[in-house]
Amino acid sequence: MTTVFNDPTQFAQDMLAGFCRLHADTVEPVTGGAIRATETPEGKVAVVIGGGSGHYPAFVGWVGPGMADGAVVGNVFSSPSTQQVHAVATAAERGGGVFLSYGNYAGDVLNFDLAQERLITDGIPTKTVVVSDDITSASTEERHKRRGTAGDLVVFKIAGAAAEAGYDLDGVVEVAERANDATFSFAVAFAGCTLPGDSEPLFTVPAGRMGVGMGVHGEPGIGEQDVLPASELATMLVDKLLTERPEGATRAAVLVNGLGGTKYEEMFVLWNSVAPLLDEAGVEMVAPEVGELITSLDMTGVSLTLFWLDPELEELWLAPAQTPGFRRGAAVATTRRTRTATDAAADTSFPPASEASQASAQRLVEIGTRLAAVLHEHEEEFGKLDAIAGDGDHGRGMTNGADAALNALTAAVNAGAGVASALAAAGDAWGDRAGGTSGALWGAGLRAAAGALSDEEAPSGAAVRAAVRAALDQLLSYGKAERGDKTMLDALIPFTEALEQDDRDLSAAWSAAADIATEHAQATADLTPRIGRARPLAERSIGHPDPGAVSLALVMRTAAP
Ligand code: ADP
Ligand code: MG
């Protein structure tokens, strides 16, 4: 049970504020998360990590000398937004480029990838290594599909030590990739965890049983069995991990991780069996860690991780680190940072715009006002549609996004923004506030559309068509879904094609294309979801249209110019 909170929707923000207050000598809050409060040398690679909250000490607990320069802090168990990642990286950056790293989950990949693209556009070299250590979540052949769990600590520690030692961005990427490839984890869970404000746990495990291969958000495991005595549990974990032991590997860092509700004493009991087993198998253990490393709120359970070392990785594993959640070696001398961090979110000025473009931006406000009202009317309907096979948040996501976009649009227009800048601000706000996969994609799509418009002139019919195409291309490239996967693309693709093929004036062509999008959205009822949250319960969704496709068609009908 999660018991101590105020407004559950503010849990992550309240947690972050308390953490930064406590560790004010080490970390400082910025838009989207926290960065080091201490000086770092000019030209150092900035290591920026992150993910959802509820996993402490991952991720914000690992900001400090020897590890991360910044951590992006999402809501409980949900990916931070693109805007949050971009803001934290911008604040942490010191001229040596940005190294992004996080556990492998679709929402995080989407948002960190989009942020990486924006950082590169800003002129900041940025590279990413995604952590994928959970051996039960995909086979060795599909290693890149594995989830990231306690291996996060390994990869962040290695990257942090390398950056601190003066490696350049490519050098940090190289050792971090090598560390990820050499890291293998396996978890069991005895009981579920409860989100702040919820009365029921996210999942349950029957008494006396354990989930084998459970994920850190309660994702189903590969099986369930009776709880074993500690020594037999140790054998099960060790044997399974040794099946993936690389050729000739002898030295390994070993992690026993508690998922949040399992006591340190229990972990010591487990270690008392794990260590002799590894010894017998000829594994030389280097600086093992036993404790809470990546938790899952109050979930009870443990995981074991083996990180196979080579001499360079071993040196980096043993290098000093001084963070609130992970310490190693002698204390590192630090001085308090004097410069103020760049706040990417604080810049609210807009480039000069022509009167024609400003007038078009004003029309966007009118469209945005209609849209927000219509989406509120349909909020419940979209929520119910998403609850059939998804998680029921789509109605809320669309109204949150549309409300935030309208606020940002209004503010931009009042500040004299042209249509391109106003739409970009709306996209940013939508992506930052909507939540969910569709929120990140809507935000990115609106920003891409803005890129095809200008602040100098009112958009022509051709420019609007190009903007819609740019949005579609962005969704295809970042969402990685295809036509027929049962997503909003099944409405947006026919919409875009119809708009491009219809050479009547924009208003007539748009209305006709919106009708086509509506038909295609309804026709998704016959499809089986092949991507996104609805995929695991795919068969339930048959006979019902895709919520994202239906809402997109409604937006297009409402937005007709
Ligand atoms: P979440 O799935 O994260 O809860 P929402 O419920 O707001 O997000 O949105 C669900 C909708 O998002 C789906 O109905 C689908 O249309 C769309 N969607 C999900 N994944 C993708 C993707 N990879 N590409 C395009 N659209 C997607
Ligand atoms: Mg949803």
Coordinates of C-alpha atoms and ligand atoms in Angstrom, one line a residue:
M1 CA 0.0 0.0 0.0
T2 CA 1.2 3.5 -0.8
T3 CA 0.0 5.5 2.2
V4 CA 1.9 8.8 2.5
F5 CA 0.8 11.3 -0.2
N6 CA -1.3 14.5 -0.7
D7 CA -2.9 14.7 -4.1
P8 CA -2.0 11.4 -5.8
T9 CA -1.7 13.1 -9.2
Q10 CA 1.1 15.3 -7.7
F11 CA 2.9 12.4 -6.1
A12 CA 6.0 12.5 -8.4
Q13 CA 6.4 16.3 -8.1
D14 CA 6.0 16.2 -4.3
M15 CA 8.5 13.4 -4.1
L16 CA 11.0 15.3 -6.3
A17 CA 10.6 18.5 -4.3
G18 CA 11.3 16.7 -1.0
F19 CA 14.2 14.8 -2.4
C20 CA 15.9 18.0 -3.7
R21 CA 15.2 19.8 -0.4
L22 CA 16.9 17.0 1.5
H23 CA 19.9 16.7 -0.9
A24 CA 20.3 20.4 -1.7
D25 CA 24.1 20.1 -1.6
T26 CA 24.1 17.5 -4.4
V27 CA 21.0 18.1 -6.6
E28 CA 19.0 21.0 -7.8
P29 CA 15.4 20.9 -9.3
V30 CA 15.0 22.0 -12.9
T31 CA 12.0 21.9 -15.2
G32 CA 11.4 18.1 -15.8
G33 CA 13.7 16.7 -13.1
A34 CA 16.9 17.5 -11.4
I35 CA 20.6 18.2 -12.2
R36 CA 23.8 18.3 -10.2
A37 CA 24.1 21.2 -7.8
T38 CA 27.9 21.0 -8.0
E39 CA 30.3 22.3 -10.7
T40 CA 31.2 20.0 -13.5
P41 CA 34.1 20.7 -15.9
E42 CA 33.4 22.5 -19.2
G43 CA 33.4 20.1 -22.1
K44 CA 32.4 17.0 -20.0
V45 CA 29.8 14.7 -21.6
A46 CA 26.5 15.2 -19.7
V47 CA 25.0 11.8 -18.7
V48 CA 21.2 12.2 -18.5
I49 CA 19.1 9.3 -17.3
G50 CA 15.5 9.0 -16.4
G51 CA 12.1 7.3 -16.5
G52 CA 8.9 7.1 -14.4
S53 CA 8.8 7.6 -10.7
G54 CA 8.2 4.8 -8.2
H55 CA 11.6 3.2 -8.7
Y56 CA 13.8 5.0 -6.2
P57 CA 16.9 5.1 -6.0
A58 CA 16.4 4.9 -9.8
F59 CA 16.6 7.4 -11.3
V60 CA 17.0 10.7 -9.5
G61 CA 18.9 9.1 -6.7
W62 CA 21.8 8.6 -9.0
V63 CA 22.6 12.2 -9.8
G64 CA 26.0 13.3 -8.6
P65 CA 29.8 13.0 -9.2
G66 CA 30.7 9.7 -10.9
M67 CA 27.2 9.0 -12.2
A68 CA 24.5 11.1 -13.8
D69 CA 24.5 14.9 -14.5
G70 CA 20.8 15.0 -14.6
A71 CA 17.7 12.8 -14.2
V72 CA 14.3 13.2 -15.9
V73 CA 11.5 12.4 -13.5
G74 CA 8.2 11.2 -15.0
N75 CA 5.0 10.5 -13.2
V76 CA 4.6 7.2 -11.3
F77 CA 5.4 4.3 -13.7
S78 CA 5.0 6.5 -16.8
S79 CA 7.5 7.9 -19.2
P80 CA 8.6 11.5 -18.8
S81 CA 7.5 13.7 -21.7
T82 CA 9.7 14.8 -24.6
Q83 CA 9.7 18.3 -23.2
Q84 CA 10.9 17.1 -19.8
V85 CA 13.8 15.1 -21.3
H86 CA 14.8 18.1 -23.5
A87 CA 14.6 20.6 -20.6
V88 CA 16.8 18.4 -18.2
A89 CA 19.3 17.7 -20.9
T90 CA 19.6 21.4 -21.9
A91 CA 20.1 22.3 -18.2
A92 CA 22.8 19.6 -17.7
E93 CA 24.7 20.1 -20.9
R94 CA 28.3 21.4 -20.6
G95 CA 29.6 21.5 -24.1
G96 CA 30.6 17.9 -24.4
G97 CA 27.3 16.6 -25.8
V98 CA 24.6 14.6 -24.1
F99 CA 24.5 10.9 -23.4
L100 CA 20.9 9.7 -22.8
S101 CA 20.2 6.3 -21.1
Y102 CA 17.1 4.7 -19.7
G103 CA 15.4 1.3 -19.5
N104 CA 13.8 -0.1 -22.6
Y105 CA 10.0 0.7 -22.5
A106 CA 8.0 1.9 -25.6
G107 CA 6.9 5.3 -24.0
D108 CA 10.4 6.1 -22.8
V109 CA 12.0 5.2 -26.2
L110 CA 9.5 7.4 -28.0
N111 CA 10.0 10.5 -25.8
F112 CA 13.8 10.2 -25.4
D113 CA 14.1 9.7 -29.2
L114 CA 12.0 12.8 -29.9
A115 CA 14.0 14.8 -27.3
Q116 CA 17.3 13.6 -28.9
E117 CA 16.1 14.9 -32.2
R118 CA 15.4 18.3 -30.7
L119 CA 18.7 18.5 -28.9
I120 CA 20.5 17.7 -32.2
T121 CA 18.5 20.4 -33.9
D122 CA 19.6 22.8 -31.1
G123 CA 23.2 22.0 -32.0
I124 CA 23.9 19.7 -29.0
P125 CA 25.4 16.3 -30.1
T126 CA 23.3 13.6 -28.4
K127 CA 23.5 9.8 -28.3
T128 CA 21.6 7.1 -26.6
V129 CA 22.1 3.7 -25.1
V130 CA 18.9 1.9 -24.0
V131 CA 19.2 -0.6 -21.2
S132 CA 17.9 -4.1 -21.9
D133 CA 19.0 -6.6 -19.3
D134 CA 15.9 -8.6 -18.3
I135 CA 16.5 -12.0 -19.7
T136 CA 12.9 -13.2 -19.3
S137 CA 11.4 -10.5 -21.5
A138 CA 12.9 -11.6 -24.8
S139 CA 15.3 -14.2 -26.2
T140 CA 19.0 -13.7 -26.8
E141 CA 18.3 -13.3 -30.5
E142 CA 16.0 -10.4 -29.7
R143 CA 18.2 -8.9 -27.0
H144 CA 17.3 -5.3 -28.0
K145 CA 13.6 -6.1 -27.1
R146 CA 14.5 -6.9 -23.5
R147 CA 13.2 -4.6 -20.7
G148 CA 15.6 -2.5 -18.7
T149 CA 15.6 -3.4 -14.9
A150 CA 18.5 -3.4 -12.4
G151 CA 20.9 -3.3 -15.3
D152 CA 20.1 0.4 -15.4
L153 CA 22.5 0.9 -12.4
V154 CA 25.3 -0.9 -14.3
V155 CA 25.0 1.0 -17.5
F156 CA 24.5 4.4 -15.8
K157 CA 27.5 3.7 -13.5
I158 CA 29.8 2.8 -16.4
A159 CA 28.7 5.7 -18.5
G160 CA 29.0 8.1 -15.5
A161 CA 32.5 6.9 -14.6
A162 CA 33.6 7.2 -18.3
A163 CA 32.2 10.7 -18.7
E164 CA 33.8 11.7 -15.4
A165 CA 37.2 10.3 -16.6
G166 CA 37.0 12.6 -19.7
Y167 CA 35.8 10.1 -22.4
D168 CA 34.2 11.8 -25.3
L169 CA 30.6 11.1 -26.4
D170 CA 31.4 8.2 -28.7
G171 CA 33.7 6.7 -26.0
V172 CA 30.9 6.9 -23.4
V173 CA 28.5 5.2 -25.9
E174 CA 31.0 2.5 -26.6
V175 CA 31.6 1.4 -23.0
A176 CA 27.9 1.8 -22.1
E177 CA 26.9 -0.5 -25.0
R178 CA 29.5 -3.0 -23.9
A179 CA 28.2 -2.9 -20.3
N180 CA 24.6 -3.4 -21.5
D181 CA 25.6 -6.3 -23.6
A182 CA 27.3 -7.9 -20.6
T183 CA 24.4 -7.5 -18.2
F184 CA 21.7 -10.1 -17.4
S185 CA 18.9 -9.9 -14.8
F186 CA 16.2 -12.2 -13.6
A187 CA 13.4 -11.2 -11.1
V188 CA 10.7 -12.9 -9.0
A189 CA 7.8 -11.1 -7.3
F190 CA 5.8 -12.3 -4.3
A191 CA 3.1 -9.5 -4.1
G192 CA 2.0 -6.6 -6.2
C193 CA 2.4 -2.8 -5.7
T194 CA -0.3 -0.1 -5.2
L195 CA -0.2 3.2 -7.0
P196 CA -0.7 6.3 -4.8
G197 CA -4.4 6.9 -4.4
D198 CA -5.4 3.4 -5.6
S199 CA -7.1 1.0 -3.2
E200 CA -6.2 -2.2 -5.1
P201 CA -2.8 -3.4 -6.1
L202 CA -1.8 -3.2 -9.8
F203 CA -1.6 -7.0 -9.8
T204 CA -1.7 -9.8 -7.2
V205 CA 0.2 -13.0 -6.7
P206 CA -1.6 -15.7 -4.7
A207 CA -0.3 -16.3 -1.2
G208 CA 2.5 -18.8 -1.1
R209 CA 3.2 -18.4 -4.9
M210 CA 5.6 -16.2 -6.8
G211 CA 5.6 -14.6 -10.2
V212 CA 8.7 -15.6 -12.2
G213 CA 10.2 -13.1 -14.5
M214 CA 7.9 -10.2 -13.5
G215 CA 8.7 -6.7 -14.8
V216 CA 9.2 -3.7 -12.5
H217 CA 5.8 -2.3 -13.4
G218 CA 4.0 -5.6 -12.7
E219 CA 4.2 -6.8 -16.3
P220 CA 3.3 -10.5 -16.4
G221 CA 6.2 -12.9 -16.0
I222 CA 7.0 -16.1 -17.7
G223 CA 5.3 -18.3 -15.0
E224 CA 4.1 -18.7 -11.5
Q225 CA 5.2 -21.3 -9.0
D226 CA 5.3 -22.0 -5.2
V227 CA 7.6 -19.8 -3.2
L228 CA 10.9 -21.6 -2.6
P229 CA 13.2 -21.6 0.4
A230 CA 15.9 -18.9 0.0
S231 CA 18.7 -21.4 -1.0
E232 CA 16.5 -22.9 -3.7
L233 CA 15.5 -19.5 -4.9
A234 CA 19.2 -18.6 -5.2
T235 CA 19.9 -21.8 -7.2
M236 CA 17.0 -21.0 -9.6
L237 CA 18.2 -17.4 -10.1
V238 CA 21.9 -18.3 -10.5
D239 CA 21.4 -21.3 -12.8
K240 CA 19.1 -19.3 -15.1
L241 CA 21.6 -16.4 -15.4
L242 CA 24.6 -18.7 -15.9
T243 CA 22.9 -20.0 -19.1
E244 CA 23.7 -16.7 -20.7
R245 CA 27.3 -16.5 -19.3
P246 CA 29.6 -15.2 -22.2
E247 CA 32.4 -17.5 -23.4
G248 CA 35.4 -17.4 -21.1
A249 CA 33.9 -14.8 -18.7
T250 CA 35.1 -15.1 -15.1
R251 CA 34.8 -11.8 -13.3
A252 CA 31.4 -10.2 -12.6
A253 CA 29.8 -7.5 -10.7
V254 CA 26.7 -9.0 -8.9
L255 CA 23.6 -7.2 -7.9
V256 CA 20.8 -8.5 -5.6
N257 CA 18.0 -6.0 -5.9
G258 CA 15.0 -5.6 -3.6
L259 CA 11.9 -4.5 -5.4
G260 CA 10.6 -2.3 -2.5
G261 CA 8.7 -4.5 -0.1
T262 CA 11.4 -7.1 0.5
K263 CA 13.6 -6.5 3.6
Y264 CA 17.4 -6.0 3.5
E265 CA 17.6 -8.9 6.0
E266 CA 15.8 -11.2 3.5
M267 CA 18.3 -10.1 0.8
F268 CA 21.2 -10.9 3.0
V269 CA 19.7 -14.4 3.5
L270 CA 19.5 -14.8 -0.3
W271 CA 23.1 -13.5 -0.7
N272 CA 24.3 -16.1 1.7
S273 CA 23.3 -18.7 -0.8
V274 CA 24.0 -16.8 -4.1
A275 CA 27.6 -16.0 -3.3
P276 CA 28.7 -19.6 -2.6
L277 CA 26.9 -20.8 -5.8
L278 CA 28.7 -18.2 -7.9
D279 CA 32.0 -19.1 -6.2
E280 CA 31.4 -22.8 -7.1
A281 CA 30.7 -21.8 -10.7
G282 CA 34.1 -20.1 -10.8
V283 CA 32.7 -16.5 -10.9
E284 CA 35.0 -14.0 -9.2
M285 CA 32.7 -11.4 -7.7
V286 CA 33.7 -7.8 -7.9
A287 CA 32.2 -5.1 -5.6
P288 CA 28.8 -6.8 -5.4
E289 CA 25.7 -4.7 -4.3
V290 CA 22.9 -6.0 -2.2
G291 CA 20.0 -3.6 -1.6
E292 CA 17.2 -1.6 -3.2
L293 CA 18.5 -0.5 -6.6
I294 CA 15.5 -0.2 -8.8
T295 CA 12.3 -0.7 -6.9
S296 CA 8.7 -0.9 -7.9
L297 CA 6.9 1.1 -5.2
D298 CA 5.9 -1.5 -2.5
M299 CA 6.2 -4.6 -4.6
T300 CA 7.8 -7.5 -2.8
G301 CA 10.3 -9.5 -4.8
V302 CA 14.0 -9.7 -5.7
S303 CA 16.1 -9.8 -8.7
L304 CA 19.7 -11.0 -9.4
T305 CA 22.0 -9.4 -12.0
L306 CA 25.3 -10.5 -13.4
F307 CA 27.5 -7.9 -15.1
W308 CA 30.4 -9.6 -16.8
L309 CA 33.6 -7.5 -16.6
D310 CA 36.6 -6.9 -18.8
P311 CA 39.5 -4.8 -17.4
E312 CA 38.2 -1.5 -18.6
L313 CA 34.6 -2.1 -17.4
E314 CA 36.0 -3.3 -14.1
E315 CA 38.0 -0.1 -13.6
L316 CA 34.9 2.0 -14.4
W317 CA 32.7 -0.1 -12.1
L318 CA 35.1 0.5 -9.3
A319 CA 35.6 4.3 -9.9
P320 CA 34.3 6.6 -7.2
A321 CA 30.7 7.8 -7.2
Q322 CA 28.9 10.1 -4.8
T323 CA 25.2 10.3 -5.2
P324 CA 22.3 10.2 -2.7
G325 CA 21.4 6.6 -3.8
F326 CA 24.8 5.1 -4.7
R327 CA 28.2 5.7 -3.2
R328 CA 31.5 4.2 -4.0
G329 CA 35.1 4.9 -3.0
A330 CA 36.6 8.0 -1.3
A331 CA 34.6 11.2 -1.1
V332 CA 34.9 13.3 -4.2
A333 CA 35.7 17.0 -3.6
T334 CA 32.9 19.2 -5.0
T335 CA 32.1 22.9 -5.3
R336 CA 28.7 24.4 -5.4
R337 CA 27.7 25.4 -8.9
T338 CA 27.6 29.2 -9.4
R339 CA 26.2 29.5 -12.9
T340 CA 22.5 29.2 -13.4
A341 CA 21.3 26.3 -15.5
T342 CA 19.8 27.1 -18.9
D343 CA 16.0 26.6 -18.6
A344 CA 14.8 25.5 -21.9
A345 CA 11.2 25.9 -20.8
A346 CA 11.6 29.5 -19.6
D347 CA 12.1 31.0 -23.1
T348 CA 8.6 32.3 -23.9
S349 CA 9.7 34.8 -26.6
F350 CA 8.7 34.3 -30.2
P351 CA 10.4 35.3 -33.5
P352 CA 8.9 38.4 -35.3
A353 CA 5.9 37.5 -37.4
S354 CA 4.0 39.1 -40.2
E355 CA 0.4 40.4 -39.7
A356 CA -0.9 37.7 -42.0
S357 CA 0.8 35.0 -40.1
Q358 CA -0.4 36.4 -36.8
A359 CA -4.0 36.5 -38.2
S360 CA -3.7 32.8 -39.1
A361 CA -2.4 32.1 -35.6
Q362 CA -5.6 33.8 -34.3
R363 CA -7.7 31.4 -36.4
L364 CA -5.8 28.5 -34.8
V365 CA -7.0 29.8 -31.4
E366 CA -10.6 29.6 -32.7
I367 CA -10.0 26.1 -34.0
G368 CA -8.3 25.1 -30.7
T369 CA -11.3 26.5 -28.7
R370 CA -13.8 24.4 -30.7
L371 CA -11.6 21.3 -30.4
A372 CA -11.2 21.5 -26.6
A373 CA -14.9 21.8 -26.2
V374 CA -15.7 18.9 -28.5
L375 CA -13.0 16.7 -26.9
H376 CA -14.5 17.4 -23.5
E377 CA -17.9 16.2 -24.7
H378 CA -16.3 12.9 -25.9
E379 CA -13.9 12.4 -23.0
E380 CA -15.9 9.6 -21.4
E381 CA -16.6 7.9 -24.7
F382 CA -12.9 7.8 -25.6
G383 CA -12.0 6.6 -22.1
K384 CA -14.5 3.7 -22.4
L385 CA -13.2 2.8 -25.8
D386 CA -9.6 2.7 -24.6
A387 CA -10.7 0.6 -21.5
I388 CA -11.8 -2.3 -23.7
A389 CA -8.3 -3.4 -24.5
G390 CA -6.1 -0.5 -23.3
D391 CA -5.8 1.4 -20.0
G392 CA -8.8 3.8 -20.3
D393 CA -6.9 7.0 -20.3
H394 CA -7.3 8.1 -23.9
G395 CA -10.3 10.5 -23.2
R396 CA -8.4 12.2 -20.4
G397 CA -5.2 12.3 -22.5
M398 CA -7.0 14.1 -25.4
T399 CA -8.7 16.7 -23.2
N400 CA -5.5 17.3 -21.2
G401 CA -3.6 17.8 -24.4
A402 CA -6.2 20.0 -26.1
D403 CA -6.6 22.2 -23.0
A404 CA -2.8 22.7 -22.6
A405 CA -2.4 23.3 -26.3
L406 CA -5.2 26.0 -26.3
N407 CA -3.6 27.7 -23.3
A408 CA -0.2 27.8 -25.0
L409 CA -1.8 28.9 -28.3
T410 CA -3.6 31.8 -26.6
A411 CA -0.4 32.9 -24.8
A412 CA 1.6 32.7 -28.0
V413 CA -0.9 34.7 -30.0
N414 CA -1.0 37.3 -27.2
A415 CA 2.8 37.5 -27.4
G416 CA 2.6 38.2 -31.1
A417 CA 3.6 34.8 -32.4
G418 CA 3.1 33.8 -36.0
V419 CA 1.2 30.7 -37.0
A420 CA 4.3 28.4 -37.2
S421 CA 5.6 29.4 -33.7
A422 CA 2.1 29.3 -32.2
L423 CA 1.5 25.8 -33.5
A424 CA 4.9 24.6 -32.3
A425 CA 4.1 26.0 -28.8
A426 CA 0.7 24.2 -28.9
G427 CA 2.5 20.9 -29.9
D428 CA 5.0 21.3 -27.1
A429 CA 2.2 21.9 -24.5
W430 CA 0.1 19.0 -25.8
G431 CA 3.1 16.6 -25.7
D432 CA 4.1 17.7 -22.2
R433 CA 0.7 17.6 -20.6
A434 CA -1.4 14.9 -22.3
G435 CA 0.4 11.8 -21.1
G436 CA 0.3 8.4 -22.9
T437 CA 1.6 7.3 -26.2
S438 CA -1.0 9.2 -28.1
G439 CA 0.0 12.4 -26.2
A440 CA 3.7 12.2 -27.2
L441 CA 2.7 11.5 -30.8
W442 CA 0.1 14.3 -31.0
G443 CA 2.7 16.7 -29.6
A444 CA 5.4 15.5 -32.0
G445 CA 3.0 15.6 -35.0
L446 CA 1.9 19.2 -34.3
R447 CA 5.5 20.3 -33.9
A448 CA 6.4 18.7 -37.2
A449 CA 3.4 20.3 -38.9
A450 CA 4.5 23.7 -37.5
G451 CA 7.9 23.1 -39.2
A452 CA 6.2 23.1 -42.6
L453 CA 4.5 26.6 -41.9
S454 CA 6.1 30.0 -41.5
D455 CA 5.8 33.1 -39.4
E456 CA 6.1 35.3 -42.5
E457 CA 3.0 34.4 -44.4
A458 CA -0.5 33.0 -44.0
P459 CA -0.4 29.3 -44.9
S460 CA -1.5 28.4 -48.5
G461 CA -3.6 25.3 -49.2
A462 CA -0.3 23.6 -50.4
A463 CA 1.4 24.6 -47.1
V464 CA -1.4 23.1 -45.0
R465 CA -1.2 19.9 -47.1
A466 CA 2.6 19.8 -46.6
A467 CA 2.1 20.3 -42.8
V468 CA -0.3 17.4 -42.5
R469 CA 2.2 15.2 -44.5
A470 CA 5.0 16.3 -42.2
A471 CA 3.0 15.3 -39.2
L472 CA 2.2 11.9 -40.6
D473 CA 5.9 11.3 -41.5
Q474 CA 6.9 12.2 -38.0
L475 CA 4.3 9.8 -36.5
L476 CA 5.4 7.0 -38.8
S477 CA 9.1 7.4 -38.0
Y478 CA 8.8 7.7 -34.2
G479 CA 5.7 5.6 -33.5
K480 CA 7.0 2.8 -35.7
A481 CA 3.5 1.6 -36.4
E482 CA 2.2 0.8 -39.9
R483 CA -1.1 1.0 -41.8
G484 CA -3.3 -1.8 -40.4
D485 CA -1.7 -2.0 -36.9
K486 CA -5.0 -0.5 -35.6
T487 CA -3.7 2.9 -34.5
M488 CA -4.6 6.5 -35.2
L489 CA -2.5 6.1 -38.4
D490 CA -5.3 4.1 -39.9
A491 CA -7.3 7.4 -39.9
L492 CA -4.4 9.8 -40.5
I493 CA -3.0 8.0 -43.6
P494 CA -6.3 8.0 -45.6
F495 CA -6.9 11.6 -44.4
T496 CA -3.5 12.8 -45.6
E497 CA -3.8 11.0 -49.0
A498 CA -7.3 12.3 -49.6
L499 CA -6.3 15.8 -48.8
E500 CA -3.3 15.6 -51.1
Q501 CA -5.3 14.1 -54.0
D502 CA -8.2 16.6 -53.8
D503 CA -7.3 19.8 -55.5
R504 CA -10.4 21.8 -54.6
D505 CA -10.0 24.7 -52.2
L506 CA -8.7 23.7 -48.8
S507 CA -12.0 23.9 -46.9
A508 CA -13.9 21.6 -49.3
A509 CA -10.9 19.1 -49.6
W510 CA -10.4 19.1 -45.8
S511 CA -14.1 18.3 -45.0
A512 CA -14.1 15.5 -47.6
A513 CA -10.9 14.1 -46.2
A514 CA -12.3 14.3 -42.6
D515 CA -15.3 12.2 -43.7
I516 CA -12.9 9.6 -45.2
A517 CA -10.9 9.6 -42.0
T518 CA -14.1 9.0 -40.0
E519 CA -15.1 6.0 -42.2
H520 CA -11.6 4.5 -41.9
A521 CA -11.6 5.1 -38.1
Q522 CA -14.9 3.1 -37.8
A523 CA -13.5 0.4 -40.0
T524 CA -10.6 -0.2 -37.6
A525 CA -13.2 -2.2 -35.6
D526 CA -12.3 -5.2 -37.8
L527 CA -8.6 -4.9 -37.2
T528 CA -6.4 -6.6 -34.5
P529 CA -4.0 -4.3 -32.6
R530 CA -0.4 -5.1 -33.4
I531 CA 1.3 -2.3 -31.4
G532 CA 0.7 -0.3 -28.2
R533 CA -1.1 -1.1 -25.0
A534 CA -4.0 -2.8 -26.7
R535 CA -1.8 -5.5 -28.2
P536 CA -1.7 -8.0 -25.2
L537 CA -5.5 -8.0 -25.0
A538 CA -5.9 -7.8 -28.8
E539 CA -8.8 -10.2 -29.2
R540 CA -11.0 -8.1 -26.8
S541 CA -10.5 -5.1 -29.2
I542 CA -12.0 -6.9 -32.2
G543 CA -15.4 -5.4 -33.0
H544 CA -14.5 -2.0 -31.5
P545 CA -12.8 0.8 -33.3
D546 CA -9.3 2.1 -32.2
P547 CA -9.7 5.0 -29.8
G548 CA -6.8 6.9 -31.2
A549 CA -8.2 6.6 -34.8
V550 CA -11.7 7.7 -33.7
S551 CA -10.4 10.7 -31.8
L552 CA -8.2 11.7 -34.7
A553 CA -11.1 11.6 -37.1
L554 CA -13.2 13.8 -34.7
V555 CA -10.3 16.3 -34.4
M556 CA -10.1 16.5 -38.2
R557 CA -13.9 17.0 -38.6
T558 CA -13.8 19.7 -35.9
A559 CA -10.7 21.5 -37.2
A560 CA -12.1 21.9 -40.7
P561 CA -10.9 25.4 -41.8
Ligands
ADP1 P1 -1.6 4.9 -24.1 O1 -1.7 3.7 -25.1 O2 -0.2 5.1 -23.8 O3 -2.5 4.7 -22.9 P2 -3.6 6.6 -25.2 O4 -4.6 5.7 -24.5 O5 -3.8 8.1 -25.0 O6 -2.1 6.2 -24.9 O7 -3.7 6.4 -26.8 C1 -3.9 5.1 -27.3 C2 -3.9 5.3 -28.8 O8 -2.6 5.7 -29.3 C3 -4.2 4.0 -29.6 O9 -5.6 3.9 -29.7 C4 -3.5 4.2 -30.9 O10 -4.4 4.9 -31.8 C5 -2.4 5.2 -30.6 N1 -1.1 4.6 -30.6 C6 -0.5 3.8 -29.7 N2 0.7 3.4 -30.1 C7 0.9 4.0 -31.3 C8 2.0 4.0 -32.3 N3 3.1 3.4 -32.1 N4 1.8 4.8 -33.4 C9 0.7 5.4 -33.6 N5 -0.3 5.4 -32.8 C10 -0.2 4.7 -31.7
MG2 MG -4.5 4.5 -23.1

